[in-house]
Amino acid sequence: MAPSLVLAGARVVLPGAVVDGGRVSVEGTRIVAAAAESAEVVDVTGHWLVPGFVDIHNHGGGGASFSGTPEDILTAIRTHRRHGTTTLVASTVTDEMDLLVRQAGLLSEFAEQGEIAGIHFEGPFISPCRKGAHSEELLRDPEPAEVRKLIDAARGRATMVTLATELPGGIDSVRLLAEHGVIAAIGHTDAGYEQTVEAIDAGATVATHLFNAMPALNHRAPGPIAALLEDERVTVELINDGTHLHPATLELAFRHAGADRVAFITDAMDAAGAGDGRYMLGPLEVEVSDGVARLVEGGSIAGSTLTLDRAFKRAVTVDGLSVRDTVTALSVNPARLLGLSDRIGSLEPGKDADLVLLDADFDVRGVMRRGEWVVAPQLA
């Protein structure tokens, strides 16, 4: 068990307040109200202490994919942890159904071990009109029996399924997912406004990377974006990397939905934390140049190379969001979506000691997960 520890002097972001010169006490794996008298005290004056980041949509990193081997999965997990993501959901990409079933079984083992928070299936139940970086010949309609195969293969660890709910079986599959406690996310969709409203009423609660891979807002045909933004039951994912969304678009979503309904995600692929080069996203080849991932064939944006520490820094320094609202989008809201608010998402006594130490420029200077340093404090 990790020794008792007090982090003292930082600007601590708590639910509802930012405390200057605050203290966070850690005992073992948990945050406590007061540490033992023998606790080590680390002076982190001039830094920020924020909850560990929670990523609900992540395909890989460090040159490795969650669609790969056990070694690949661990590489991706560890890469994102070093960037402050202490909780993540592993996302798959469209592939042959038997391969997805097999990968779901493998990923469920990592979920059972506590290495990931669950599994997100992005594809194959998406629209060929809005496929993005998914292989069109492997797409299929979201018939409930097919969706159920993936849920069962995940052995209770399926967290979210992205669907084009306008396709045959889509609405029934939304109801199926809701009944099994799995998030139904609307994405890679060509649905109209009314069809999207119907899916939300059936139980869909997340917009997969809002704006991307769906019809644009139109004054006569508002499409899915308007329906997803206006409904208070929906949390909208945003990829804040400066490539997927113009700053004005991000501001529009943030202002309309409000901080309590936004979840910043990475939608990261293998190249996150690894650099430019050629990679595979499922069966498709991707070229990463200047940090932007695009399919070699066709040029579609293929996920991102984002890590959540960069999303945090951009939100505060470029987008002009407050630190509190950024923490809400990066930690509080995704923890709530996952049903884990009793354990993660905020710096409160009794919760897991998951935290990120940031300097005055919002660069990572330390990462703790469950009381253990993933990145030891760098205070010089």
mmCIF file of C-alpha atoms in Angstrom:
data_model
loop_
_atom_site.group_PDB
_atom_site.id
_atom_site.type_symbol
_atom_site.label_atom_id
_atom_site.label_comp_id
_atom_site.label_asym_id
_atom_site.label_seq_id
_atom_site.Cartn_x
_atom_site.Cartn_y
_atom_site.Cartn_z
ATOM 1 C CA MET A 1 0.000 0.000 0.000
ATOM 2 C CA ALA A 2 1.229 3.499 -0.830
ATOM 3 C CA PRO A 3 2.307 5.625 2.181
ATOM 4 C CA SER A 4 0.281 8.534 3.506
ATOM 5 C CA LEU A 5 0.827 11.708 1.546
ATOM 6 C CA VAL A 6 -0.256 15.337 1.636
ATOM 7 C CA LEU A 7 -0.024 17.534 -1.456
ATOM 8 C CA ALA A 8 0.012 21.075 -0.134
ATOM 9 C CA GLY A 9 -0.111 24.592 -1.540
ATOM 10 C CA ALA A 10 -1.698 24.004 -4.949
ATOM 11 C CA ARG A 11 -4.776 25.551 -6.483
ATOM 12 C CA VAL A 12 -7.139 22.638 -5.914
ATOM 13 C CA VAL A 13 -10.196 22.255 -8.118
ATOM 14 C CA LEU A 14 -13.012 20.898 -5.949
ATOM 15 C CA PRO A 15 -16.698 20.433 -6.767
ATOM 16 C CA GLY A 16 -18.090 23.942 -6.824
ATOM 17 C CA ALA A 17 -14.887 25.783 -5.905
ATOM 18 C CA VAL A 18 -11.226 26.414 -6.594
ATOM 19 C CA VAL A 19 -9.208 26.568 -3.376
ATOM 20 C CA ASP A 20 -5.953 28.519 -3.393
ATOM 21 C CA GLY A 21 -3.250 27.024 -1.209
ATOM 22 C CA GLY A 22 -5.286 23.855 -0.810
ATOM 23 C CA ARG A 23 -4.329 20.416 0.460
ATOM 24 C CA VAL A 24 -5.187 16.967 -0.782
ATOM 25 C CA SER A 25 -4.482 14.079 1.584
ATOM 26 C CA VAL A 26 -3.979 10.517 0.374
ATOM 27 C CA GLU A 27 -4.054 7.350 2.432
ATOM 28 C CA GLY A 28 -3.368 4.168 0.488
ATOM 29 C CA THR A 29 -5.497 4.274 -2.668
ATOM 30 C CA ARG A 30 -7.983 6.877 -1.455
ATOM 31 C CA ILE A 31 -8.340 10.565 -0.803
ATOM 32 C CA VAL A 32 -8.973 11.203 2.883
ATOM 33 C CA ALA A 33 -10.175 14.179 4.900
ATOM 34 C CA ALA A 34 -6.970 14.231 6.938
ATOM 35 C CA ALA A 35 -3.778 12.225 6.603
ATOM 36 C CA ALA A 36 -1.830 10.641 9.437
ATOM 37 C CA GLU A 37 0.619 12.828 11.348
ATOM 38 C CA SER A 38 3.449 10.809 9.845
ATOM 39 C CA ALA A 39 2.339 11.566 6.266
ATOM 40 C CA GLU A 40 4.875 12.883 3.797
ATOM 41 C CA VAL A 41 4.129 16.489 2.807
ATOM 42 C CA VAL A 42 4.936 17.544 -0.762
ATOM 43 C CA ASP A 43 4.904 21.278 -1.445
ATOM 44 C CA VAL A 44 3.223 21.844 -4.818
ATOM 45 C CA THR A 45 2.741 25.597 -4.504
ATOM 46 C CA GLY A 46 2.284 27.284 -7.875
ATOM 47 C CA HIS A 47 0.608 24.241 -9.410
ATOM 48 C CA TRP A 48 -2.934 23.071 -10.047
ATOM 49 C CA LEU A 49 -4.386 19.854 -8.658
ATOM 50 C CA VAL A 50 -7.286 18.470 -10.704
ATOM 51 C CA PRO A 51 -9.055 15.109 -10.802
ATOM 52 C CA GLY A 52 -7.677 12.413 -13.070
ATOM 53 C CA PHE A 53 -9.066 12.661 -16.586
ATOM 54 C CA VAL A 54 -11.751 10.237 -17.790
ATOM 55 C CA ASP A 55 -11.834 9.338 -21.495
ATOM 56 C CA ILE A 56 -14.935 7.508 -22.725
ATOM 57 C CA HIS A 57 -13.841 7.256 -26.385
ATOM 58 C CA ASN A 58 -10.285 6.094 -27.098
ATOM 59 C CA HIS A 59 -8.960 3.659 -29.729
ATOM 60 C CA GLY A 60 -5.300 3.521 -28.692
ATOM 61 C CA GLY A 61 -1.998 5.322 -28.306
ATOM 62 C CA GLY A 62 1.740 4.899 -28.044
ATOM 63 C CA GLY A 63 1.784 3.158 -31.420
ATOM 64 C CA ALA A 64 -0.683 0.513 -30.224
ATOM 65 C CA SER A 65 -4.402 -0.149 -30.569
ATOM 66 C CA PHE A 66 -7.177 -1.499 -28.379
ATOM 67 C CA SER A 67 -7.963 -3.751 -31.331
ATOM 68 C CA GLY A 68 -4.563 -5.408 -30.928
ATOM 69 C CA THR A 69 -2.777 -7.860 -28.650
ATOM 70 C CA PRO A 70 -2.678 -7.775 -24.829
ATOM 71 C CA GLU A 71 0.706 -6.053 -25.076
ATOM 72 C CA ASP A 72 -0.786 -3.445 -27.420
ATOM 73 C CA ILE A 73 -3.650 -2.808 -25.023
ATOM 74 C CA LEU A 74 -1.284 -2.241 -22.100
ATOM 75 C CA THR A 75 0.880 0.088 -24.191
ATOM 76 C CA ALA A 76 -2.130 2.211 -25.104
ATOM 77 C CA ILE A 77 -3.382 2.320 -21.503
ATOM 78 C CA ARG A 78 0.018 3.346 -20.129
ATOM 79 C CA THR A 79 0.516 5.982 -22.812
ATOM 80 C CA HIS A 80 -2.687 7.795 -21.896
ATOM 81 C CA ARG A 81 -2.094 7.434 -18.164
ATOM 82 C CA ARG A 82 1.154 9.346 -18.536
ATOM 83 C CA HIS A 83 -0.924 12.168 -19.996
ATOM 84 C CA GLY A 84 -3.333 12.252 -17.062
ATOM 85 C CA THR A 85 -6.070 9.853 -18.184
ATOM 86 C CA THR A 86 -6.483 7.707 -15.093
ATOM 87 C CA THR A 87 -9.752 6.137 -16.311
ATOM 88 C CA LEU A 88 -10.542 5.200 -19.889
ATOM 89 C CA VAL A 89 -12.973 3.212 -21.952
ATOM 90 C CA ALA A 90 -11.371 1.182 -24.748
ATOM 91 C CA SER A 91 -13.012 1.746 -28.124
ATOM 92 C CA THR A 92 -13.055 -0.747 -30.975
ATOM 93 C CA VAL A 93 -13.410 0.069 -34.664
ATOM 94 C CA THR A 94 -15.479 -1.629 -37.387
ATOM 95 C CA ASP A 95 -14.209 -5.094 -38.271
ATOM 96 C CA GLU A 96 -15.488 -8.598 -38.983
ATOM 97 C CA MET A 97 -18.053 -9.553 -36.352
ATOM 98 C CA ASP A 98 -16.124 -12.619 -35.186
ATOM 99 C CA LEU A 99 -13.028 -10.463 -34.654
ATOM 100 C CA LEU A 100 -15.027 -7.907 -32.666
ATOM 101 C CA VAL A 101 -16.489 -10.681 -30.528
ATOM 102 C CA ARG A 102 -13.009 -12.051 -29.858
ATOM 103 C CA GLN A 103 -11.619 -8.596 -29.032
ATOM 104 C CA ALA A 104 -14.540 -7.923 -26.706
ATOM 105 C CA GLY A 105 -13.612 -11.025 -24.754
ATOM 106 C CA LEU A 106 -9.995 -9.904 -24.480
ATOM 107 C CA LEU A 107 -10.866 -6.345 -23.462
ATOM 108 C CA SER A 108 -13.332 -7.612 -20.871
ATOM 109 C CA GLU A 109 -10.401 -9.259 -19.082
ATOM 110 C CA PHE A 110 -8.672 -5.889 -18.800
ATOM 111 C CA ALA A 111 -11.905 -4.394 -17.481
ATOM 112 C CA GLU A 112 -12.210 -7.140 -14.892
ATOM 113 C CA GLN A 113 -8.639 -6.369 -13.781
ATOM 114 C CA GLY A 114 -9.500 -2.677 -13.406
ATOM 115 C CA GLU A 115 -7.153 -1.550 -16.167
ATOM 116 C CA ILE A 116 -9.984 -0.064 -18.262
ATOM 117 C CA ALA A 117 -13.474 1.096 -17.299
ATOM 118 C CA GLY A 118 -15.276 -0.776 -20.057
ATOM 119 C CA ILE A 119 -15.654 -1.250 -23.788
ATOM 120 C CA HIS A 120 -17.088 1.101 -26.408
ATOM 121 C CA PHE A 121 -18.117 -0.404 -29.743
ATOM 122 C CA GLU A 122 -17.854 2.226 -32.483
ATOM 123 C CA GLY A 123 -19.075 0.330 -35.499
ATOM 124 C CA PRO A 124 -20.091 -1.736 -37.321
ATOM 125 C CA PHE A 125 -23.636 -0.421 -36.794
ATOM 126 C CA ILE A 126 -23.108 2.920 -38.531
ATOM 127 C CA SER A 127 -24.193 4.649 -41.716
ATOM 128 C CA PRO A 128 -22.205 4.085 -44.924
ATOM 129 C CA CYS A 129 -23.022 7.720 -45.746
ATOM 130 C CA ARG A 130 -21.128 8.875 -42.645
ATOM 131 C CA LYS A 131 -18.621 6.082 -42.191
ATOM 132 C CA GLY A 132 -15.549 8.279 -41.690
ATOM 133 C CA ALA A 133 -12.556 6.010 -41.080
ATOM 134 C CA HIS A 134 -14.556 2.773 -41.027
ATOM 135 C CA SER A 135 -14.469 0.047 -43.672
ATOM 136 C CA GLU A 136 -17.724 0.299 -45.647
ATOM 137 C CA GLU A 137 -17.858 -3.347 -46.680
ATOM 138 C CA LEU A 138 -17.850 -4.399 -43.010
ATOM 139 C CA LEU A 139 -20.747 -2.172 -41.933
ATOM 140 C CA ARG A 140 -24.073 -3.721 -41.000
ATOM 141 C CA ASP A 141 -27.490 -2.659 -39.757
ATOM 142 C CA PRO A 142 -27.966 -2.420 -35.991
ATOM 143 C CA GLU A 143 -30.304 -5.362 -35.678
ATOM 144 C CA PRO A 144 -30.859 -6.165 -31.983
ATOM 145 C CA ALA A 145 -29.615 -9.752 -32.345
ATOM 146 C CA GLU A 146 -26.316 -8.516 -33.793
ATOM 147 C CA VAL A 147 -25.903 -5.839 -31.134
ATOM 148 C CA ARG A 148 -26.647 -8.445 -28.482
ATOM 149 C CA LYS A 149 -23.715 -10.561 -29.735
ATOM 150 C CA LEU A 150 -21.282 -7.811 -28.780
ATOM 151 C CA ILE A 151 -22.938 -7.126 -25.441
ATOM 152 C CA ASP A 152 -22.743 -10.800 -24.541
ATOM 153 C CA ALA A 153 -19.145 -11.082 -25.722
ATOM 154 C CA ALA A 154 -18.174 -8.223 -23.408
ATOM 155 C CA ARG A 155 -19.342 -10.224 -20.363
ATOM 156 C CA GLY A 156 -20.989 -7.296 -18.617
ATOM 157 C CA ARG A 157 -18.213 -4.858 -19.527
ATOM 158 C CA ALA A 158 -19.882 -3.175 -22.515
ATOM 159 C CA THR A 159 -20.135 0.508 -21.664
ATOM 160 C CA MET A 160 -21.301 2.151 -24.882
ATOM 161 C CA VAL A 161 -22.331 1.340 -28.447
ATOM 162 C CA THR A 162 -22.368 3.956 -31.205
ATOM 163 C CA LEU A 163 -25.277 3.517 -33.610
ATOM 164 C CA ALA A 164 -26.745 5.132 -36.689
ATOM 165 C CA THR A 165 -30.181 4.843 -35.169
ATOM 166 C CA GLU A 166 -32.013 5.609 -38.430
ATOM 167 C CA LEU A 167 -30.893 2.269 -39.883
ATOM 168 C CA PRO A 168 -33.126 -0.837 -39.680
ATOM 169 C CA GLY A 169 -33.212 -2.109 -36.099
ATOM 170 C CA GLY A 170 -31.685 1.091 -34.717
ATOM 171 C CA ILE A 171 -34.475 2.172 -32.391
ATOM 172 C CA ASP A 172 -35.043 -1.356 -31.100
ATOM 173 C CA SER A 173 -31.309 -1.653 -30.423
ATOM 174 C CA VAL A 174 -31.346 1.607 -28.466
ATOM 175 C CA ARG A 175 -34.062 0.125 -26.265
ATOM 176 C CA LEU A 176 -32.064 -3.107 -25.924
ATOM 177 C CA LEU A 177 -28.971 -1.221 -24.828
ATOM 178 C CA ALA A 178 -30.906 0.870 -22.319
ATOM 179 C CA GLU A 179 -32.429 -2.279 -20.831
ATOM 180 C CA HIS A 180 -28.946 -3.736 -20.339
ATOM 181 C CA GLY A 181 -27.469 -0.585 -18.819
ATOM 182 C CA VAL A 182 -25.288 0.151 -21.857
ATOM 183 C CA ILE A 183 -25.040 3.695 -23.206
ATOM 184 C CA ALA A 184 -26.625 4.099 -26.629
ATOM 185 C CA ALA A 185 -24.672 6.782 -28.489
ATOM 186 C CA ILE A 186 -25.861 8.415 -31.693
ATOM 187 C CA GLY A 187 -23.036 8.817 -34.176
ATOM 188 C CA HIS A 188 -21.757 8.204 -37.695
ATOM 189 C CA THR A 189 -25.360 8.897 -38.591
ATOM 190 C CA ASP A 190 -27.293 10.365 -41.486
ATOM 191 C CA ALA A 191 -30.449 10.796 -39.388
ATOM 192 C CA GLY A 192 -32.734 13.785 -39.629
ATOM 193 C CA TYR A 193 -33.938 15.890 -36.728
ATOM 194 C CA GLU A 194 -37.148 13.922 -36.113
ATOM 195 C CA GLN A 195 -35.363 10.565 -36.337
ATOM 196 C CA THR A 196 -32.815 11.731 -33.788
ATOM 197 C CA VAL A 197 -35.530 12.901 -31.405
ATOM 198 C CA GLU A 198 -37.136 9.453 -31.689
ATOM 199 C CA ALA A 199 -33.817 7.784 -30.788
ATOM 200 C CA ILE A 200 -33.339 10.037 -27.761
ATOM 201 C CA ASP A 201 -36.859 9.281 -26.581
ATOM 202 C CA ALA A 202 -36.031 5.567 -26.951
ATOM 203 C CA GLY A 203 -33.070 5.949 -24.590
ATOM 204 C CA ALA A 204 -30.006 7.303 -26.458
ATOM 205 C CA THR A 205 -28.016 9.568 -24.131
ATOM 206 C CA VAL A 206 -24.708 10.397 -25.855
ATOM 207 C CA ALA A 207 -23.718 12.146 -29.079
ATOM 208 C CA THR A 208 -20.605 10.489 -30.484
ATOM 209 C CA HIS A 209 -18.111 13.274 -31.386
ATOM 210 C CA LEU A 210 -20.814 15.862 -32.063
ATOM 211 C CA PHE A 211 -20.595 17.598 -35.476
ATOM 212 C CA ASN A 212 -18.207 14.979 -36.876
ATOM 213 C CA ALA A 213 -19.609 12.175 -39.086
ATOM 214 C CA MET A 214 -23.146 13.555 -39.185
ATOM 215 C CA PRO A 215 -25.118 16.050 -41.327
ATOM 216 C CA ALA A 216 -24.275 19.690 -40.734
ATOM 217 C CA LEU A 217 -26.711 22.131 -39.185
ATOM 218 C CA ASN A 218 -29.046 23.564 -41.797
ATOM 219 C CA HIS A 219 -31.656 26.262 -41.307
ATOM 220 C CA ARG A 220 -34.394 24.158 -42.947
ATOM 221 C CA ALA A 221 -33.114 20.704 -42.017
ATOM 222 C CA PRO A 222 -31.513 21.036 -38.564
ATOM 223 C CA GLY A 223 -30.566 17.361 -38.506
ATOM 224 C CA PRO A 224 -29.135 15.457 -35.556
ATOM 225 C CA ILE A 225 -26.946 18.272 -34.225
ATOM 226 C CA ALA A 226 -29.867 20.473 -33.208
ATOM 227 C CA ALA A 227 -31.738 17.557 -31.616
ATOM 228 C CA LEU A 228 -28.662 16.431 -29.664
ATOM 229 C CA LEU A 229 -27.744 19.912 -28.476
ATOM 230 C CA GLU A 230 -31.202 20.872 -27.303
ATOM 231 C CA ASP A 231 -32.081 17.784 -25.253
ATOM 232 C CA GLU A 232 -30.961 17.884 -21.626
ATOM 233 C CA ARG A 233 -30.850 14.087 -21.501
ATOM 234 C CA VAL A 234 -27.926 13.997 -23.942
ATOM 235 C CA THR A 235 -24.223 14.403 -23.193
ATOM 236 C CA VAL A 236 -22.244 15.562 -26.214
ATOM 237 C CA GLU A 237 -18.718 14.356 -26.936
ATOM 238 C CA LEU A 238 -16.324 16.968 -28.323
ATOM 239 C CA ILE A 239 -12.834 16.380 -29.760
ATOM 240 C CA ASN A 240 -10.926 19.498 -28.739
ATOM 241 C CA ASP A 241 -7.776 19.125 -30.826
ATOM 242 C CA GLY A 242 -8.124 22.161 -33.101
ATOM 243 C CA THR A 243 -8.622 19.901 -36.122
ATOM 244 C CA HIS A 244 -12.020 18.284 -35.641
ATOM 245 C CA LEU A 245 -13.786 21.465 -34.516
ATOM 246 C CA HIS A 246 -13.353 25.155 -35.220
ATOM 247 C CA PRO A 247 -13.116 27.090 -31.938
ATOM 248 C CA ALA A 248 -16.383 28.873 -32.713
ATOM 249 C CA THR A 249 -18.110 25.510 -33.192
ATOM 250 C CA LEU A 250 -16.817 24.271 -29.870
ATOM 251 C CA GLU A 251 -17.973 27.474 -28.197
ATOM 252 C CA LEU A 252 -21.436 27.103 -29.752
ATOM 253 C CA ALA A 253 -21.771 23.573 -28.372
ATOM 254 C CA PHE A 254 -20.418 24.502 -24.960
ATOM 255 C CA ARG A 255 -22.669 27.515 -24.595
ATOM 256 C CA HIS A 256 -25.787 25.732 -25.818
ATOM 257 C CA ALA A 257 -25.376 22.431 -23.983
ATOM 258 C CA GLY A 258 -23.669 23.928 -20.930
ATOM 259 C CA ALA A 259 -20.644 22.588 -19.081
ATOM 260 C CA ASP A 260 -22.706 19.855 -17.398
ATOM 261 C CA ARG A 261 -23.517 18.197 -20.740
ATOM 262 C CA VAL A 262 -20.109 18.159 -22.455
ATOM 263 C CA ALA A 263 -17.568 15.337 -22.348
ATOM 264 C CA PHE A 264 -14.198 16.042 -23.912
ATOM 265 C CA ILE A 265 -12.824 12.895 -25.555
ATOM 266 C CA THR A 266 -9.725 12.027 -27.533
ATOM 267 C CA ASP A 267 -11.057 9.544 -30.142
ATOM 268 C CA ALA A 268 -7.341 8.749 -30.156
ATOM 269 C CA MET A 269 -5.803 6.202 -32.503
ATOM 270 C CA ASP A 270 -2.414 4.485 -32.324
ATOM 271 C CA ALA A 271 -0.407 7.621 -33.114
ATOM 272 C CA ALA A 272 -1.457 9.474 -29.953
ATOM 273 C CA GLY A 273 1.754 9.986 -28.020
ATOM 274 C CA ALA A 274 3.749 8.309 -30.801
ATOM 275 C CA GLY A 275 4.326 10.799 -33.633
ATOM 276 C CA ASP A 276 3.806 11.004 -37.367
ATOM 277 C CA GLY A 277 3.946 7.984 -39.667
ATOM 278 C CA ARG A 278 1.853 5.141 -41.108
ATOM 279 C CA TYR A 279 -0.571 3.272 -38.853
ATOM 280 C CA MET A 280 -3.531 0.907 -39.094
ATOM 281 C CA LEU A 281 -7.014 1.752 -37.818
ATOM 282 C CA GLY A 282 -8.772 -1.601 -37.903
ATOM 283 C CA PRO A 283 -8.286 -2.840 -41.480
ATOM 284 C CA LEU A 284 -7.591 0.663 -42.886
ATOM 285 C CA GLU A 285 -4.225 2.363 -43.366
ATOM 286 C CA VAL A 286 -3.739 5.823 -41.871
ATOM 287 C CA GLU A 287 -1.143 8.506 -42.576
ATOM 288 C CA VAL A 288 -0.342 10.870 -39.704
ATOM 289 C CA SER A 289 1.253 14.141 -40.740
ATOM 290 C CA ASP A 290 1.787 17.124 -38.433
ATOM 291 C CA GLY A 291 -0.288 15.305 -35.835
ATOM 292 C CA VAL A 292 -3.374 14.934 -38.064
ATOM 293 C CA ALA A 293 -4.516 11.389 -38.913
ATOM 294 C CA ARG A 294 -6.142 10.746 -42.302
ATOM 295 C CA LEU A 295 -6.962 7.615 -44.252
ATOM 296 C CA VAL A 296 -4.388 6.865 -46.940
ATOM 297 C CA GLU A 297 -7.258 6.049 -49.292
ATOM 298 C CA GLY A 298 -9.801 8.854 -49.464
ATOM 299 C CA GLY A 299 -8.244 11.264 -46.981
ATOM 300 C CA SER A 300 -10.973 11.146 -44.301
ATOM 301 C CA ILE A 301 -9.926 12.230 -40.812
ATOM 302 C CA ALA A 302 -9.146 9.004 -38.942
ATOM 303 C CA GLY A 303 -9.578 9.640 -35.243
ATOM 304 C CA SER A 304 -7.070 11.904 -33.532
ATOM 305 C CA THR A 305 -3.615 11.947 -32.010
ATOM 306 C CA LEU A 306 -4.992 13.824 -29.014
ATOM 307 C CA THR A 307 -4.277 13.196 -25.352
ATOM 308 C CA LEU A 308 -6.545 14.701 -22.712
ATOM 309 C CA ASP A 309 -3.839 16.880 -21.174
ATOM 310 C CA ARG A 310 -3.617 18.682 -24.524
ATOM 311 C CA ALA A 311 -7.401 18.979 -24.641
ATOM 312 C CA PHE A 312 -7.293 20.529 -21.154
ATOM 313 C CA LYS A 313 -4.595 23.031 -22.027
ATOM 314 C CA ARG A 314 -6.305 24.047 -25.257
ATOM 315 C CA ALA A 315 -9.662 24.493 -23.517
ATOM 316 C CA VAL A 316 -8.200 26.954 -21.010
ATOM 317 C CA THR A 317 -5.539 28.758 -23.052
ATOM 318 C CA VAL A 318 -7.169 28.846 -26.509
ATOM 319 C CA ASP A 319 -10.905 28.368 -26.020
ATOM 320 C CA GLY A 320 -11.105 30.568 -22.945
ATOM 321 C CA LEU A 321 -12.970 28.065 -20.775
ATOM 322 C CA SER A 322 -12.628 28.247 -17.023
ATOM 323 C CA VAL A 323 -10.569 25.587 -15.282
ATOM 324 C CA ARG A 324 -13.677 24.460 -13.391
ATOM 325 C CA ASP A 325 -15.715 23.991 -16.564
ATOM 326 C CA THR A 326 -12.822 22.168 -18.203
ATOM 327 C CA VAL A 327 -12.552 19.798 -15.241
ATOM 328 C CA THR A 328 -16.296 19.217 -15.494
ATOM 329 C CA ALA A 329 -15.962 18.205 -19.147
ATOM 330 C CA LEU A 330 -12.839 16.088 -18.653
ATOM 331 C CA SER A 331 -13.586 14.347 -15.371
ATOM 332 C CA VAL A 332 -16.929 15.027 -13.706
ATOM 333 C CA ASN A 333 -19.288 14.384 -16.623
ATOM 334 C CA PRO A 334 -17.630 11.262 -18.049
ATOM 335 C CA ALA A 335 -17.414 9.767 -14.549
ATOM 336 C CA ARG A 336 -21.149 10.372 -14.157
ATOM 337 C CA LEU A 337 -21.892 8.792 -17.538
ATOM 338 C CA LEU A 338 -19.979 5.680 -16.528
ATOM 339 C CA GLY A 339 -21.847 5.466 -13.229
ATOM 340 C CA LEU A 340 -18.566 5.900 -11.335
ATOM 341 C CA SER A 341 -19.116 9.255 -9.641
ATOM 342 C CA ASP A 342 -18.907 7.597 -6.239
ATOM 343 C CA ARG A 343 -15.285 6.637 -6.985
ATOM 344 C CA ILE A 344 -13.765 9.032 -9.508
ATOM 345 C CA GLY A 345 -14.229 12.403 -11.198
ATOM 346 C CA SER A 346 -13.575 14.759 -8.291
ATOM 347 C CA LEU A 347 -11.115 15.314 -5.468
ATOM 348 C CA GLU A 348 -13.239 14.320 -2.485
ATOM 349 C CA PRO A 349 -12.586 12.172 0.600
ATOM 350 C CA GLY A 350 -13.447 8.538 0.045
ATOM 351 C CA LYS A 351 -12.796 8.600 -3.695
ATOM 352 C CA ASP A 352 -9.895 7.021 -5.549
ATOM 353 C CA ALA A 353 -6.689 9.040 -5.333
ATOM 354 C CA ASP A 354 -6.696 9.817 -9.058
ATOM 355 C CA LEU A 355 -5.255 13.242 -9.713
ATOM 356 C CA VAL A 356 -3.200 15.324 -12.102
ATOM 357 C CA LEU A 357 -0.651 17.939 -11.135
ATOM 358 C CA LEU A 358 -0.400 20.795 -13.653
ATOM 359 C CA ASP A 359 1.992 23.721 -13.703
ATOM 360 C CA ALA A 360 0.999 27.334 -14.291
ATOM 361 C CA ASP A 361 1.082 26.737 -18.057
ATOM 362 C CA PHE A 362 -1.252 23.716 -17.680
ATOM 363 C CA ASP A 363 1.406 21.171 -18.575
ATOM 364 C CA VAL A 364 1.426 17.845 -16.714
ATOM 365 C CA ARG A 365 3.920 17.672 -13.872
ATOM 366 C CA GLY A 366 2.574 14.613 -12.088
ATOM 367 C CA VAL A 367 -0.074 11.906 -12.396
ATOM 368 C CA MET A 368 -1.388 9.731 -9.578
ATOM 369 C CA ARG A 369 -3.710 6.749 -10.012
ATOM 370 C CA ARG A 370 -5.185 5.014 -6.988
ATOM 371 C CA GLY A 371 -2.527 6.463 -4.745
ATOM 372 C CA GLU A 372 0.442 5.450 -6.899
ATOM 373 C CA TRP A 373 2.472 7.903 -8.946
ATOM 374 C CA VAL A 374 2.262 7.137 -12.676
ATOM 375 C CA VAL A 375 4.327 10.250 -13.304
ATOM 376 C CA ALA A 376 6.278 11.324 -10.233
ATOM 377 C CA PRO A 377 6.025 15.042 -9.386
ATOM 378 C CA GLN A 378 8.361 17.175 -11.493
ATOM 379 C CA LEU A 379 8.592 20.391 -9.515
ATOM 380 C CA ALA A 380 11.939 21.851 -10.575
#
